[in-house]
Short mmCIF file of C-alpha atoms in Angstrom, two decimals:
data_model
loop_
_atom_site.label_atom_id
_atom_site.label_comp_id
_atom_site.label_asym_id
_atom_site.label_seq_id
_atom_site.Cartn_x
_atom_site.Cartn_y
_atom_site.Cartn_z
CA MET A 1370 -28.17 -11.00 -19.04
CA GLY A 1371 -26.79 -7.81 -17.58
CA GLN A 1372 -27.50 -9.10 -13.97
CA LYS A 1373 -25.48 -12.26 -14.68
CA VAL A 1374 -22.56 -11.05 -16.52
CA ASN A 1375 -19.60 -9.12 -14.55
CA PRO A 1376 -19.90 -5.94 -16.32
CA PHE A 1377 -16.19 -5.52 -16.99
CA GLY A 1378 -16.12 -8.80 -18.81
CA PHE A 1379 -19.39 -8.01 -20.40
CA ARG A 1380 -17.51 -5.05 -22.03
CA LEU A 1381 -14.13 -6.30 -22.58
CA GLY A 1382 -12.50 -5.33 -25.89
CA THR A 1383 -15.49 -3.00 -26.71
CA ILE A 1384 -14.71 0.15 -24.36
CA TYR A 1385 -12.10 -1.94 -21.61
CA THR A 1386 -8.51 -3.56 -22.37
CA TRP A 1387 -7.32 -6.57 -20.92
CA ARG A 1388 -5.71 -6.26 -17.08
CA SER A 1389 -2.97 -8.83 -18.07
CA ARG A 1390 -1.47 -8.05 -21.32
CA TRP A 1391 0.98 -10.87 -22.31
CA PHE A 1392 1.58 -13.88 -24.71
CA ALA A 1393 2.60 -17.60 -23.50
CA ASP A 1394 2.87 -20.89 -25.38
CA LYS A 1395 0.78 -24.02 -24.24
CA ALA A 1396 3.43 -25.39 -21.75
CA SER A 1397 3.84 -21.84 -19.54
CA TYR A 1398 0.20 -20.37 -20.02
CA ALA A 1399 -1.30 -21.98 -17.16
CA LYS A 1400 1.56 -21.20 -14.37
CA GLN A 1401 1.55 -17.14 -15.65
CA VAL A 1402 -2.01 -17.36 -15.20
CA LEU A 1403 -1.67 -18.78 -11.66
CA GLU A 1404 0.93 -16.39 -11.22
CA ASP A 1405 -1.46 -13.57 -11.77
CA VAL A 1406 -4.16 -14.68 -9.50
CA LYS A 1407 -1.72 -15.15 -6.69
CA LEU A 1408 0.01 -11.63 -7.42
CA ARG A 1409 -3.21 -9.75 -7.51
CA ARG A 1410 -4.92 -11.47 -4.54
CA PHE A 1411 -1.12 -10.34 -2.59
CA LEU A 1412 -1.36 -6.74 -3.74
CA MET A 1413 -5.36 -6.21 -3.12
CA GLU A 1414 -4.57 -7.21 0.22
CA LYS A 1415 -1.48 -6.13 0.79
CA LEU A 1416 -2.25 -2.08 -0.68
CA LYS A 1417 -5.74 -1.89 0.64
CA LEU A 1418 -4.62 0.97 2.99
CA ALA A 1419 -3.16 2.66 -0.15
CA GLY A 1420 -6.70 2.63 -1.86
CA ILE A 1421 -5.88 -0.06 -4.67
CA THR A 1422 -8.52 -0.45 -7.25
CA LYS A 1423 -6.63 -2.02 -10.11
CA VAL A 1424 -3.45 -4.24 -10.91
CA GLU A 1425 -2.15 -4.59 -14.44
CA ILE A 1426 0.22 -6.88 -15.73
CA GLU A 1427 2.23 -6.80 -18.76
CA ARG A 1428 4.74 -9.75 -19.58
CA SER A 1429 7.55 -9.69 -21.80
CA ILE A 1430 10.33 -12.18 -22.38
CA ASN A 1431 12.50 -11.02 -19.65
CA SER A 1432 10.61 -8.66 -17.55
CA ILE A 1433 6.98 -8.26 -15.76
CA ARG A 1434 5.86 -4.87 -15.07
CA ILE A 1435 2.93 -4.06 -12.76
CA ILE A 1436 0.94 -0.72 -12.94
CA LEU A 1437 -0.95 0.06 -10.04
CA ASN A 1438 -3.92 1.97 -9.73
CA VAL A 1439 -4.15 3.84 -6.29
CA SER A 1440 -6.00 6.88 -4.24
CA ARG A 1441 -3.00 7.02 -1.81
CA PRO A 1442 0.48 6.44 -3.94
CA GLY A 1443 2.60 7.99 -1.24
CA VAL A 1444 1.73 4.72 1.04
CA VAL A 1445 2.96 2.67 -1.70
CA ILE A 1446 6.11 4.48 -2.49
CA GLY A 1447 7.09 5.37 1.41
CA ARG A 1448 9.46 7.74 2.62
CA GLY A 1449 12.41 7.75 -0.09
CA GLY A 1450 10.77 4.67 -2.22
CA SER A 1451 11.69 2.20 1.07
CA ALA A 1452 7.78 0.75 1.19
CA LEU A 1453 8.20 0.37 -2.76
CA ASP A 1454 11.51 -1.57 -2.25
CA GLN A 1455 10.19 -3.60 0.06
CA LEU A 1456 7.31 -4.52 -1.85
CA LYS A 1457 9.28 -5.25 -4.67
CA LYS A 1458 11.40 -7.70 -2.62
CA GLU A 1459 8.10 -9.30 -1.19
CA ILE A 1460 6.89 -9.85 -4.82
CA MET A 1461 10.09 -11.28 -5.90
CA ARG A 1462 9.64 -13.89 -3.15
CA LEU A 1463 6.25 -14.47 -3.87
CA LEU A 1464 6.99 -15.35 -7.24
CA SER A 1465 10.15 -17.09 -6.86
CA ILE A 1466 12.25 -14.80 -8.68
CA ASN A 1467 15.98 -14.60 -8.29
CA PRO A 1468 17.80 -10.85 -8.70
CA ASN A 1469 21.17 -12.84 -9.07
CA ASP A 1470 19.88 -15.43 -11.72
CA PRO A 1471 20.55 -13.82 -15.34
CA LYS A 1472 17.63 -16.06 -16.67
CA SER A 1473 15.42 -14.62 -14.36
CA PRO A 1474 12.80 -12.01 -15.24
CA LYS A 1475 13.01 -8.50 -14.02
CA LEU A 1476 10.16 -6.79 -12.00
CA ILE A 1477 9.15 -3.47 -12.94
CA ILE A 1478 7.08 -1.14 -11.06
CA ASP A 1479 7.66 2.01 -12.22
CA ASP A 1480 4.19 3.17 -12.85
CA ILE A 1481 1.85 4.25 -9.94
CA VAL A 1482 -1.23 5.67 -11.25
CA GLU A 1483 -3.24 8.23 -9.01
CA VAL A 1484 -6.82 7.47 -8.55
CA LYS A 1485 -8.25 11.08 -9.11
CA ASN A 1486 -11.72 10.41 -7.59
CA PRO A 1487 -11.75 7.26 -5.31
CA GLU A 1488 -15.59 8.05 -4.93
CA LEU A 1489 -16.47 6.98 -8.28
CA GLN A 1490 -14.53 3.64 -7.58
CA ALA A 1491 -16.54 0.53 -7.06
CA ARG A 1492 -13.82 -1.07 -4.90
CA LEU A 1493 -12.84 1.40 -2.71
CA VAL A 1494 -17.09 2.22 -2.23
CA ALA A 1495 -17.68 -1.72 -1.32
CA GLN A 1496 -14.66 -1.96 0.97
CA ARG A 1497 -15.55 1.03 3.01
CA ILE A 1498 -19.46 -0.28 3.73
CA ALA A 1499 -17.99 -3.87 4.43
CA GLU A 1500 -15.63 -2.05 7.23
CA GLN A 1501 -18.61 0.02 8.25
CA LEU A 1502 -20.46 -3.08 8.64
CA GLU A 1503 -17.92 -4.99 10.63
CA LYS A 1504 -17.83 -2.05 12.89
CA ARG A 1505 -21.88 -2.79 13.31
CA TYR A 1506 -23.02 0.24 11.89
CA PRO A 1507 -26.39 0.40 10.66
CA HIS A 1508 -26.50 -0.64 7.07
CA ARG A 1509 -29.36 1.61 5.67
CA ARG A 1510 -27.12 4.31 6.85
CA ALA A 1511 -24.13 3.11 5.56
CA VAL A 1512 -25.38 2.58 2.06
CA SER A 1513 -26.95 5.98 1.92
CA GLN A 1514 -24.10 7.65 3.02
CA ALA A 1515 -22.29 6.03 0.41
CA GLN A 1516 -25.21 6.59 -2.24
CA ASP A 1517 -24.53 10.25 -1.61
CA ARG A 1518 -20.90 10.79 -2.02
CA VAL A 1519 -20.94 8.64 -5.11
CA MET A 1520 -23.86 10.60 -6.66
CA SER A 1521 -22.43 13.82 -5.49
CA SER A 1522 -18.90 13.10 -6.80
CA GLY A 1523 -20.62 13.19 -10.53
CA ALA A 1524 -21.83 9.53 -11.27
CA LYS A 1525 -24.96 9.23 -13.26
CA GLY A 1526 -26.10 5.74 -11.01
CA VAL A 1527 -24.89 3.74 -8.66
CA LYS A 1528 -26.50 0.45 -7.37
CA ILE A 1529 -25.62 -1.08 -4.11
CA LEU A 1530 -26.38 -4.72 -3.27
CA LEU A 1531 -26.11 -6.70 0.15
CA SER A 1532 -26.76 -10.18 0.52
CA GLY A 1533 -26.50 -12.60 3.90
CA ARG A 1534 -27.29 -11.87 7.58
CA ILE A 1535 -27.72 -8.18 7.17
CA GLY A 1536 -27.66 -6.63 10.38
CA GLY A 1537 -27.49 -10.32 12.41
CA ALA A 1538 -30.61 -11.53 10.96
CA GLU A 1539 -31.25 -14.97 11.62
CA ILE A 1540 -32.19 -15.61 8.49
CA GLY A 1541 -30.49 -14.37 5.31
CA ARG A 1542 -31.79 -12.03 2.58
CA ARG A 1543 -31.11 -9.65 -0.10
CA GLU A 1544 -31.37 -5.71 -0.13
CA LYS A 1545 -30.84 -3.62 -3.35
CA TYR A 1546 -30.94 -0.02 -3.24
CA ALA A 1547 -30.44 1.94 -6.33
CA ARG A 1548 -30.19 5.48 -7.56
CA GLY A 1549 -29.84 7.00 -11.05
CA SER A 1550 -29.67 4.87 -13.81
CA ILE A 1551 -27.46 1.70 -14.48
CA PRO A 1552 -28.01 0.67 -17.97
CA SER A 1553 -26.57 -2.73 -17.67
CA GLN A 1554 -27.24 -3.87 -21.64
CA THR A 1555 -25.53 -0.42 -22.86
CA LEU A 1556 -22.00 -1.51 -24.50
CA ARG A 1557 -20.84 1.93 -24.17
CA ALA A 1558 -21.76 2.36 -20.60
CA ASP A 1559 -18.88 2.77 -18.11
CA ILE A 1560 -19.90 0.63 -15.42
CA ASP A 1561 -17.56 0.30 -12.62
CA TYR A 1562 -18.44 -2.97 -10.74
CA ALA A 1563 -16.96 -4.81 -7.46
CA GLN A 1564 -17.72 -7.23 -5.08
CA VAL A 1565 -16.33 -7.39 -1.60
CA PRO A 1566 -17.29 -9.61 1.58
CA ALA A 1567 -18.00 -8.19 5.13
CA LEU A 1568 -17.18 -10.69 7.85
CA THR A 1569 -19.25 -9.32 10.62
CA LYS A 1570 -19.71 -11.23 13.96
CA SER A 1571 -23.30 -12.86 12.67
CA GLY A 1572 -21.74 -13.94 9.33
CA TYR A 1573 -21.00 -13.33 5.96
CA VAL A 1574 -22.54 -10.46 4.26
CA GLY A 1575 -21.39 -9.77 0.41
CA ILE A 1576 -21.85 -6.16 -0.97
CA LYS A 1577 -21.66 -5.62 -4.43
CA VAL A 1578 -21.41 -2.35 -5.84
CA TRP A 1579 -22.06 -0.85 -9.72
CA ILE A 1580 -21.35 2.39 -10.73
CA TYR A 1581 -22.24 4.26 -13.76
CA ARG A 1582 -19.80 7.01 -14.76
CA GLY A 1583 -21.34 7.95 -18.04
CA GLU A 1584 -20.64 6.72 -21.62
CA MET A 1585 -16.67 6.05 -23.42
CA GLN A 1586 -16.06 5.54 -26.75
CA THR A 1587 -15.47 2.05 -27.98
CA ILE A 1588 -12.08 0.69 -28.87
CA GLU A 1589 -10.87 0.47 -32.44
#
């Protein structure tokens, strides 16, 4: 089952908590779920250069609070907070929030968390490999260098799976590279997971990364 279930969803409620935290009635539930999906896709693409790894959304009756986990907070904030103000305007436009309407929810982005060790974040590792493959960098060398950086940063295990037209091959295939251990069935295991596409000139190459960072205490 460990190969078929997202490691985050498998451990949700055990060692991880929800990334969307709010309550809605039946009439507005679907609308708010769709808003969360659109918002996450927008922020993941918009803040790619800031090294974004996670977006958390909290909603109350009259406010929407967004918590950003990034490796370079200065890129998000900008000089004098100008980039953050522009980001707020774009999000309000995306969610159709009218700042002059007292009934519209208030948008709050006051918590930008800096990621201390980017090499232990699966999304950032996968994005770097994707960028290298798109520039026609040798895939085995890209994966080997990524594994070296991850393991030297303190990880206990890393697994990288490539699938598709690897190296411009005529026929798609899968290649798996692993170092250390990835205890996929251990609920206490803190395993970060991400999947990112590399849109190469030859075709689509899917990249999946698992990083085992040790054990965590369960949520009580």
